[in-house]
Coordinates of C-alpha atoms in Angstrom, one line a residue:
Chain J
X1151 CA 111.6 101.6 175.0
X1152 CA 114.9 100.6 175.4
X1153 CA 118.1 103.1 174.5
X1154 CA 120.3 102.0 171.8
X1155 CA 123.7 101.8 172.1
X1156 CA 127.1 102.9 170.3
X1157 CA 129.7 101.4 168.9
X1158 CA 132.6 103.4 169.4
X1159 CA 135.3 102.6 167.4
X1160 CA 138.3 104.2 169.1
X1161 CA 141.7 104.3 167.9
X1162 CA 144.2 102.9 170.3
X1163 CA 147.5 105.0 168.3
X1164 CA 150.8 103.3 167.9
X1165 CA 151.2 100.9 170.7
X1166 CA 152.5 102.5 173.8
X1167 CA 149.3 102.8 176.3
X1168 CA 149.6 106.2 177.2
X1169 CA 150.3 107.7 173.4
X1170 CA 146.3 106.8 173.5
X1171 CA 144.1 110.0 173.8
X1172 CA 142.2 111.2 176.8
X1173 CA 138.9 110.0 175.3
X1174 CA 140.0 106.3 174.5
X1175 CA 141.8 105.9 177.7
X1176 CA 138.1 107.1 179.3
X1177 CA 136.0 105.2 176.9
X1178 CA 138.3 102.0 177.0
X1179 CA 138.3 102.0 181.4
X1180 CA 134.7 102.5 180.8
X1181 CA 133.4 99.3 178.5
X1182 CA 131.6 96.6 179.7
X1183 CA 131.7 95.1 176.0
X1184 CA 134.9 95.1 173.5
X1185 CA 135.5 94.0 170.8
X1186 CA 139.1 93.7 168.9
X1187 CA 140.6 91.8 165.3
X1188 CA 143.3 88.9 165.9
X1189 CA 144.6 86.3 164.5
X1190 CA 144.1 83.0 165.3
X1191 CA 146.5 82.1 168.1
X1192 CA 148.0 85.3 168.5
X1193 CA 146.2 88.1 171.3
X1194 CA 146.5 90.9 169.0
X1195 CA 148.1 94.5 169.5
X1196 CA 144.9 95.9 169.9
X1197 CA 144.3 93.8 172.8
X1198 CA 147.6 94.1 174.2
X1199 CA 147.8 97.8 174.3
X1200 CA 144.5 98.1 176.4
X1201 CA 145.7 95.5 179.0
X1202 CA 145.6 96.3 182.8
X1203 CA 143.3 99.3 182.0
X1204 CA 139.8 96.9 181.3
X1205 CA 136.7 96.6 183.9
X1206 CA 136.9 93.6 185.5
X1207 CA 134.0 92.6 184.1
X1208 CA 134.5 93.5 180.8
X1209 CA 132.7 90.9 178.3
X1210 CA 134.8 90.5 175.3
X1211 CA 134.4 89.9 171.8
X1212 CA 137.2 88.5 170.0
X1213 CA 137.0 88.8 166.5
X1214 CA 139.0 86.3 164.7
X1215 CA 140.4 86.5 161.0
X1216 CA 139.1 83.8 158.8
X1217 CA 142.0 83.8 156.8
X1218 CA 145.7 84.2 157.6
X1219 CA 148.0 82.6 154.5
X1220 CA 145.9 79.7 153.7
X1221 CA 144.1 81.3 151.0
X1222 CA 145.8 83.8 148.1
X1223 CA 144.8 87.1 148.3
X1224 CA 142.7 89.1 145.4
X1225 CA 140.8 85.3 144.8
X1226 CA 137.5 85.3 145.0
X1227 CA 137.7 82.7 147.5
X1228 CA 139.6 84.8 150.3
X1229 CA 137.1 87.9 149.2
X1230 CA 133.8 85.9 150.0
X1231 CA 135.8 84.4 153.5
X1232 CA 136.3 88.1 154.7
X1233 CA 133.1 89.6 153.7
X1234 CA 131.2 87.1 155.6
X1235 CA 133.1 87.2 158.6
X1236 CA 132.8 91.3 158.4
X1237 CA 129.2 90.2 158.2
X1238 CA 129.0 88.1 160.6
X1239 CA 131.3 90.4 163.1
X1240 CA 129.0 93.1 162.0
X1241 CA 125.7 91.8 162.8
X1242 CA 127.1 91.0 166.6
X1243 CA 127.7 94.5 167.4
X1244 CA 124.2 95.6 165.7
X1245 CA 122.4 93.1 168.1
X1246 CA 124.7 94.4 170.9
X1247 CA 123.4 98.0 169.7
X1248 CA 120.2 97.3 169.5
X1249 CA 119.7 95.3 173.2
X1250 CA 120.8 99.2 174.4
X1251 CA 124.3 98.0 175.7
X1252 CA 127.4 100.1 174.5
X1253 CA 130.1 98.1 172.7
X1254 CA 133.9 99.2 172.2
X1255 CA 136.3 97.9 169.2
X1256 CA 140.1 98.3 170.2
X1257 CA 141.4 99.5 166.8
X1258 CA 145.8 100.1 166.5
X1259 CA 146.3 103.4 165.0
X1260 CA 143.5 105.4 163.9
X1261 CA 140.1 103.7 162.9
X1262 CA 139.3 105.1 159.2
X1263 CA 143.4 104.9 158.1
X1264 CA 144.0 101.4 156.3
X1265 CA 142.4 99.9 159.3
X1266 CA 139.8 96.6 159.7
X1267 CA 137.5 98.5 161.2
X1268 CA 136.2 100.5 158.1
X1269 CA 135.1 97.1 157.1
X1270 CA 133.1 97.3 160.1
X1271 CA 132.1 100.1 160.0
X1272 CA 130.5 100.2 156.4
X1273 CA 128.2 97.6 157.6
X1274 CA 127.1 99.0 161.0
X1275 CA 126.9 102.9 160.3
X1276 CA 124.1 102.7 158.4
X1277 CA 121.8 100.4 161.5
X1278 CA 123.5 101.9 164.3
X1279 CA 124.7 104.8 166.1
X1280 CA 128.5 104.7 165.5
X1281 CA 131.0 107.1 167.1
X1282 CA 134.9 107.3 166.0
X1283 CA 138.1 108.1 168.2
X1284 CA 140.6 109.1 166.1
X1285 CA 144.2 107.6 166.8
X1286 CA 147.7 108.8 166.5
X1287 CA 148.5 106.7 163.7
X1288 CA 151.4 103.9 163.6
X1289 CA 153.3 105.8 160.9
X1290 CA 153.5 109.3 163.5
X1291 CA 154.7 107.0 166.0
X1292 CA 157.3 105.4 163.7
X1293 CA 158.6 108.8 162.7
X1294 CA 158.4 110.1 166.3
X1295 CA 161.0 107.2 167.9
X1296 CA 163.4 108.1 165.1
X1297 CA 163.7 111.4 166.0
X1298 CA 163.9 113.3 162.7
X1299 CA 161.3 115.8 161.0
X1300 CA 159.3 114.1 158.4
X1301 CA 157.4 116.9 156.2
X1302 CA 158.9 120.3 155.9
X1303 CA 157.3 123.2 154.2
X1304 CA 156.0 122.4 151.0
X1305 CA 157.1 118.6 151.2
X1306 CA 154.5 116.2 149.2
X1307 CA 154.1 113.3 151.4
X1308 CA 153.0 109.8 150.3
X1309 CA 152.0 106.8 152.1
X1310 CA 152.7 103.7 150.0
X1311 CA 151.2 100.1 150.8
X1312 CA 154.6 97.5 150.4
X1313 CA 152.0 95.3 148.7
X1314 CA 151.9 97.3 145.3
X1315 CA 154.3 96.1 142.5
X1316 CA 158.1 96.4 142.8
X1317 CA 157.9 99.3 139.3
X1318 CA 154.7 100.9 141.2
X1319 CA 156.6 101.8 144.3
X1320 CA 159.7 102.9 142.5
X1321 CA 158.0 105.2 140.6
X1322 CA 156.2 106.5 143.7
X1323 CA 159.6 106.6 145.2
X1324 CA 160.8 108.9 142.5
X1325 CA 157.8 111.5 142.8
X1326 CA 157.8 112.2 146.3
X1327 CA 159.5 114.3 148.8
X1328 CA 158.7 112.3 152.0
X1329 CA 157.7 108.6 151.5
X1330 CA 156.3 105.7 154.2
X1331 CA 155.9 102.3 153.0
X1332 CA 153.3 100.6 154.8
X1333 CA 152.6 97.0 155.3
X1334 CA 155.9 95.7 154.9
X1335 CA 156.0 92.1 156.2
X1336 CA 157.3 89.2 153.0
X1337 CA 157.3 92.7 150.9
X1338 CA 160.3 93.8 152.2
X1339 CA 162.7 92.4 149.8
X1340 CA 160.8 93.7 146.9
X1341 CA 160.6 97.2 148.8
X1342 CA 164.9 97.0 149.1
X1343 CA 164.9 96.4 145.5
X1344 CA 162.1 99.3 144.3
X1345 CA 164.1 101.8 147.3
X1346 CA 167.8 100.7 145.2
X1347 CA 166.0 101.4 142.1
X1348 CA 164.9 105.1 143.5
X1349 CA 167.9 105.9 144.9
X1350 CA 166.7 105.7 148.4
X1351 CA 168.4 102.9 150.1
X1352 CA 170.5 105.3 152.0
X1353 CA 168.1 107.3 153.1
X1354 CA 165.7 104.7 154.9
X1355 CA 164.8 104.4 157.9
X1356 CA 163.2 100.6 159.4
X1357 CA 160.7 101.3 162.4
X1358 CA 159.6 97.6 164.1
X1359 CA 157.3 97.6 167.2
X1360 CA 157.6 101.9 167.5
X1361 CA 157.0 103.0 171.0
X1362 CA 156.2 99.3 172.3
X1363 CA 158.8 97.0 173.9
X1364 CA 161.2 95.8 171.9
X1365 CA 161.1 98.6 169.2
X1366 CA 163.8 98.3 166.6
X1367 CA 164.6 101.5 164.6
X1368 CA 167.4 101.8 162.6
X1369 CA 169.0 102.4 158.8
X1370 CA 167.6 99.9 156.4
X1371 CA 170.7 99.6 155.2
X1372 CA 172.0 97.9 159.1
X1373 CA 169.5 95.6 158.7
X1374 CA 170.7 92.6 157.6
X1375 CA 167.9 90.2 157.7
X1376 CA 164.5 90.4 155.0
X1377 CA 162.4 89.3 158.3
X1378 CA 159.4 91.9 159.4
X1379 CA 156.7 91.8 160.7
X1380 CA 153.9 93.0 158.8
X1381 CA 153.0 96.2 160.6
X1382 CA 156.8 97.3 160.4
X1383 CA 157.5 100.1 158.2
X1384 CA 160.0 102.5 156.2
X1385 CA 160.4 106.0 156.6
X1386 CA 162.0 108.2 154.2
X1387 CA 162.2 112.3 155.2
X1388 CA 161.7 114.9 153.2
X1389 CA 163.9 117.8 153.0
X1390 CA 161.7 120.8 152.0
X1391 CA 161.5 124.6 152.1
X1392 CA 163.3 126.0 155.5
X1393 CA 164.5 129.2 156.5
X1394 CA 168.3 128.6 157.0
Chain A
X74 CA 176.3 119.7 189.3
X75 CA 172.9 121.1 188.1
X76 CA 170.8 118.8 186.2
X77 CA 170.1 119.7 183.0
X78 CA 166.7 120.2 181.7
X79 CA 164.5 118.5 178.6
X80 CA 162.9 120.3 176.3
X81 CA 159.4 118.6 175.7
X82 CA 158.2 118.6 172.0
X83 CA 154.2 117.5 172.8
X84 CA 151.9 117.2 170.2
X85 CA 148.3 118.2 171.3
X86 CA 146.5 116.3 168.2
X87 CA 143.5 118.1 166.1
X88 CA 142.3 120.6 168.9
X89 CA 139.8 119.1 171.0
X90 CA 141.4 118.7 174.5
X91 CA 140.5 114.9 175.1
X92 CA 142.2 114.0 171.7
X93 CA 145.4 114.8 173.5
X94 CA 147.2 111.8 174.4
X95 CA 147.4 110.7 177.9
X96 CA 150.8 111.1 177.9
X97 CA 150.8 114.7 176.6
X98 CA 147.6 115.3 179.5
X99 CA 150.1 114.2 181.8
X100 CA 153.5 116.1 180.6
X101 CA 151.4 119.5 180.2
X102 CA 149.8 119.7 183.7
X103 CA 152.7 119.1 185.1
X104 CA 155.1 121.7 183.2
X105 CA 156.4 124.5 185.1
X106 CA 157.7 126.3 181.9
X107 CA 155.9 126.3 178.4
X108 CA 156.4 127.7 175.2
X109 CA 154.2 128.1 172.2
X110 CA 154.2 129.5 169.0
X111 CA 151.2 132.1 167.9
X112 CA 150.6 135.1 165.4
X113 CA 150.8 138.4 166.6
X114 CA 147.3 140.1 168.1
X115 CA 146.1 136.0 168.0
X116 CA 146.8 133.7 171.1
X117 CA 147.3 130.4 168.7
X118 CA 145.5 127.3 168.7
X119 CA 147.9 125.3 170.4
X120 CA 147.7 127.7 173.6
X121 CA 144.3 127.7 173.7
X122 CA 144.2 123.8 173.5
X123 CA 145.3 123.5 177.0
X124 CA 143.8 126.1 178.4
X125 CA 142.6 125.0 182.1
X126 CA 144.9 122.3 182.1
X127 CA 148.1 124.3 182.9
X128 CA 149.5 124.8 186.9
X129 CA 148.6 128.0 188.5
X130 CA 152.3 129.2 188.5
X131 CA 153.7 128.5 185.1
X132 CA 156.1 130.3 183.1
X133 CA 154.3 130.9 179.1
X134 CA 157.3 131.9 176.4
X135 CA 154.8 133.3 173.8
X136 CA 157.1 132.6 170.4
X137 CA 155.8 135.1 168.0
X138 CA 156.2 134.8 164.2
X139 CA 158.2 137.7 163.3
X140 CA 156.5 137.7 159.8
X141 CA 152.9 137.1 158.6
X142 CA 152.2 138.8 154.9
X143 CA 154.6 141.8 155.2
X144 CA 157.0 140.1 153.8
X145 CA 156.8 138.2 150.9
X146 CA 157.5 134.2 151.3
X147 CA 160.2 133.1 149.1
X148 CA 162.5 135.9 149.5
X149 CA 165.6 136.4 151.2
X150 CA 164.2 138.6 154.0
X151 CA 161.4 136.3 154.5
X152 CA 163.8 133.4 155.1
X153 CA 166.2 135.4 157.1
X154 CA 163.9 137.4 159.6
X155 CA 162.0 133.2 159.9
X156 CA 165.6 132.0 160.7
X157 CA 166.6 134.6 163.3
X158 CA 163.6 134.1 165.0
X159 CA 164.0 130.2 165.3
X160 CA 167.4 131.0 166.3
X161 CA 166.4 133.2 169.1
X162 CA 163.9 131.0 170.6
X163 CA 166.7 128.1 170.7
X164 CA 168.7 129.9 172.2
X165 CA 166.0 131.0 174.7
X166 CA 164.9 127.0 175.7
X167 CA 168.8 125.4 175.6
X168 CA 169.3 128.6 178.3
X169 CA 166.0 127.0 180.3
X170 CA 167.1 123.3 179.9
X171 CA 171.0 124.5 180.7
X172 CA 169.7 125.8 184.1
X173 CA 168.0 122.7 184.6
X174 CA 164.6 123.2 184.0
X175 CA 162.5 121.5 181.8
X176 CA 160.5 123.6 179.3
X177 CA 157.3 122.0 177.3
X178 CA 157.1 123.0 173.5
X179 CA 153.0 123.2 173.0
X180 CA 152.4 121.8 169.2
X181 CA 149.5 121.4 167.5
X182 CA 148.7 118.3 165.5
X183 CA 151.8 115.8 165.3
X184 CA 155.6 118.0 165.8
X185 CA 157.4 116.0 163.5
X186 CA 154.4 116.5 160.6
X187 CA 154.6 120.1 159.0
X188 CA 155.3 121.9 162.3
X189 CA 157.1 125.0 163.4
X190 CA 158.6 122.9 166.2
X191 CA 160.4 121.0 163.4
X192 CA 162.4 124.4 163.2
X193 CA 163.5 124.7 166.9
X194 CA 163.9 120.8 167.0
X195 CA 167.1 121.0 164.3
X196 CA 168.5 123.8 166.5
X197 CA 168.3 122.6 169.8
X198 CA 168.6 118.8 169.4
X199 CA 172.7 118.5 169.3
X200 CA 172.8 121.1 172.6
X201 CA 169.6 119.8 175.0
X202 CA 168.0 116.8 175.7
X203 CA 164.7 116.8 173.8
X204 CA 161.9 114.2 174.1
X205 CA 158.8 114.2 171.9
X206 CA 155.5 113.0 172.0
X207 CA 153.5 112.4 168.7
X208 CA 150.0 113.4 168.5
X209 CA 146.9 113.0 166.7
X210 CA 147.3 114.8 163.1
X211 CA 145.1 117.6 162.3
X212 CA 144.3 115.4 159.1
X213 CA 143.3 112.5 161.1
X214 CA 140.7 114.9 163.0
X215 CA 139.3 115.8 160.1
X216 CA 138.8 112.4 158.6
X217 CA 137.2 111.5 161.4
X218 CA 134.3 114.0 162.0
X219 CA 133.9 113.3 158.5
X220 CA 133.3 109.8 159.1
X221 CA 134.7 107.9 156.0
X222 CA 137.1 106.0 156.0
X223 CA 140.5 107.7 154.0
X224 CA 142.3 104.5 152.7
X225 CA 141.1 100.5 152.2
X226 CA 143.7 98.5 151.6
X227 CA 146.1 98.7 148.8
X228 CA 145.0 102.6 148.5
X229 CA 148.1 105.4 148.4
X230 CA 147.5 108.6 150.2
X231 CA 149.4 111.5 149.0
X232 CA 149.1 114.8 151.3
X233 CA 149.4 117.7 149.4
X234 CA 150.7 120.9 150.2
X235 CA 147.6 123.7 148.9
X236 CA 150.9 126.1 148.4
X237 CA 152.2 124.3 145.5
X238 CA 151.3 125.0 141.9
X239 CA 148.3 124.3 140.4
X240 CA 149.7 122.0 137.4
X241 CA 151.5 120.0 140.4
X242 CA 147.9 119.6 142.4
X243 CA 146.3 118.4 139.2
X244 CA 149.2 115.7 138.6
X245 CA 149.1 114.7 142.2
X246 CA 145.5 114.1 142.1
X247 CA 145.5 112.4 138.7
X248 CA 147.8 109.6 140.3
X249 CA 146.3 109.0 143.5
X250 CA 143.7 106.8 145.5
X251 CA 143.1 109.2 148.3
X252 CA 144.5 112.7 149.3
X253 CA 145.1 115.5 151.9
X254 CA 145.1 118.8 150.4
X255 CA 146.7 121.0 153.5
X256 CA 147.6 125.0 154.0
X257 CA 144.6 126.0 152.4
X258 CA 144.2 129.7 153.3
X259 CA 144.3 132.1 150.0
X260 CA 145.2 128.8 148.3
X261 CA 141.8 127.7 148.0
X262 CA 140.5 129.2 144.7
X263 CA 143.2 127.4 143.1
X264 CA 142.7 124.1 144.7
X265 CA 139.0 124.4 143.6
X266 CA 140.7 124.8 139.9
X267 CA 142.3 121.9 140.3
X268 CA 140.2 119.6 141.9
X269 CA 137.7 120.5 139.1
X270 CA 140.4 119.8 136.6
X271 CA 141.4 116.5 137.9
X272 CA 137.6 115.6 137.9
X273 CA 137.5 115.6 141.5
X274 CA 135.4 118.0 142.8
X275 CA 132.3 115.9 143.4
X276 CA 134.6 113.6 145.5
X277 CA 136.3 116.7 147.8
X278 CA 135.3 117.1 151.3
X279 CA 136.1 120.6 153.2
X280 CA 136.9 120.4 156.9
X281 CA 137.5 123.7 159.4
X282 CA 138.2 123.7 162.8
X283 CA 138.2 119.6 162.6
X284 CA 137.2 118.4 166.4
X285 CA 136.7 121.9 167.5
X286 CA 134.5 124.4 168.4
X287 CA 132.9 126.4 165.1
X288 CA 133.9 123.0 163.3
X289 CA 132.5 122.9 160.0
X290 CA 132.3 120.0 157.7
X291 CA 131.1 120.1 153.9
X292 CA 131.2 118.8 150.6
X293 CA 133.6 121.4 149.1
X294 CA 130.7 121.8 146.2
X295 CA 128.6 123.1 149.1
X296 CA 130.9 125.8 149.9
X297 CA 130.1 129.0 148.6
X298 CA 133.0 131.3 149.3
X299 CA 136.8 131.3 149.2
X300 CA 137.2 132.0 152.6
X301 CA 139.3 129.6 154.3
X302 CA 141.7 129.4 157.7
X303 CA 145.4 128.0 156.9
X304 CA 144.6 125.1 158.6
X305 CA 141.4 123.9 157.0
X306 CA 141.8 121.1 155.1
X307 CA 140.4 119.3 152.0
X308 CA 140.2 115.4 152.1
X309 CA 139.5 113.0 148.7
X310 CA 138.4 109.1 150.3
X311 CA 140.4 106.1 148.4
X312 CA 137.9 103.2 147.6
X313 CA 140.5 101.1 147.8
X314 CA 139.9 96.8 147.4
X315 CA 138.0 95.6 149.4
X316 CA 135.9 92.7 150.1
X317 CA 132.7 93.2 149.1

């Protein structure tokens, strides 16, 4: 009988190579299959990150997005594209699983926090032996390249998608010690305007490309352009309980 | 002149060696001076992380918390004897990196996320040169050896401190999609209360010793005691959109 395989899905963390863990970086050297999200025309971070440390013979499995901007989101029409291609991408690694060969998806960050994999993962887990690498995530990474403490004491952090509604994230804004607002891309000016409402312009940090060349961190407030890319994000700290 | 030392904040992720990130493998073995934070009589999770991966001839500054439950928190004396303490062990690693030697804060989890180092950090960043390395959080770890995804897509996660009040856990559960409930400890009968209130408890998973040895993993219903370590954890999934 032949073995079955896993499908590891191992979390890559924020971008710079070695910021993944011991375990990826072994599990990663080691595949003979991968298998990692893009976009159409674009490599992917995922991709990117583990470049340089792949078997030469690596077979790969690129797993392309349906969808980009051609569709709306929240239509039905963009749902039923997705699903099937999680479907579709799904039933590849099961067959991969099931022929006994071990297969690796690259996954930025951590695999179960707002990533693509879960998608994945919902479908497989249940037909195949699944195994998870957790990741430092993007935001730790974007907090640890500006250099300041994010969550003190007591502090109530929240993580905030930028794709929620302009009166949604204000109020957010406005019940929190420590905030990060996720997702930012065509959201940012709506995020400037929910962060002016709050009272929290001054106090936010922009983090592009953290830890990977051409990383950008500065005050949102220096920033004078509404372009970012959609895996930038803001930072606001918390100041909570500490012995002075 | 004598080059001046750094002062290394690493994080070492959840607790399982191999979730350290290569970077951190790399800066750990090679310190010739480390410093770590544990209780008295205890010799902390962070230095037992890397045991076996430290050189044969370094120097350990053993940082012990001048305070457990003598004194009561939120006092005066609690804050002060905290604050001397920090103060003392500054003073103690700006003297290292003054003499030029480089001196490798041990952290569990992520530094900049609810850490002691956060403490030294403030004190010693305007006098040494101080690098840090983000790690996996302890939250992350137990997410994962849950093996749920946390958040889907337009999900908020808020992370809750288990020392605030009950009425404030309630609210914070009430208007969330997904939540970390941290520094459980004695707070754990309480949290119980208020998961229950919120209508939560069927949804509450409880996580000790997340990616480590004794790790223990439960739906918090399934629990039958109160007794918990400071640094379990209980996680509430999001079921954010997604497609289906």
């Amino acid at each position: 009988m032949t073995r079955t395989g896993t499908i590891y899905g191992v979390g890559l963390g924020p971008g710079a190579p070695d910021l993944m863990s011991v375990r990826a970086d072994r599990i990663v050297r080691g595949a003979r299959h991968i298998a990692y999200f893009h976009r159409s025309g674009r490599v992917g971070h995922a991709r990117t990150i583990v470049e340089g440390l792949l078997h030469p013979e690596v077979s790969s499995i690129a797993m392309t997005y349906p969808v980009t901007t051609e569709i709306a989101v929240d239509t039905t029409d963009y749902n039923q594209a997705l699903a099937t291609f999680y479907d579709h991408t799904a039933a590849q690694l099961i067959a991969l699983s099931q022929a006994g060969e071990d297969v690796v998806v690259l996954c930025e960050g951590d695999p179960l926090f707002y990533g693509s994999f879960m998608h994945l993962h919902v479908r497989v887990a249940p037909r195949a032996r699944v195994e998870i690498v957790p990741g430092i995530t993007g935001m730790s990474g974007c907090w640890t390249v500006i250099g300041e403490p994010v969550t003190w004491g007591d502090d109530v952090l929240t993580v905030i998608p930028g794709t929620l509604s302009e009166s949604e994230i204000v109020r957010r804004l406005r019940d929190t010690d420590a905030a990060v607002i996720m997702k930012l891309g065509r959201n940012l000016p709506k995020v400037r305007a929910a962060l002016s409402a709050a009272g929290l312009s001054d106090r936010a940090f922009y983090v592009e490309r953290g830890t990977m060349p051409g990383e950008t961190v500065m005050k949102l407030g220096d920033k004078a352009d509404d372009m970012a890319p959609y895996f930038s994000m803001i930072i606001i700290h918390g100041h909570g309980r500490r012995p002075t």
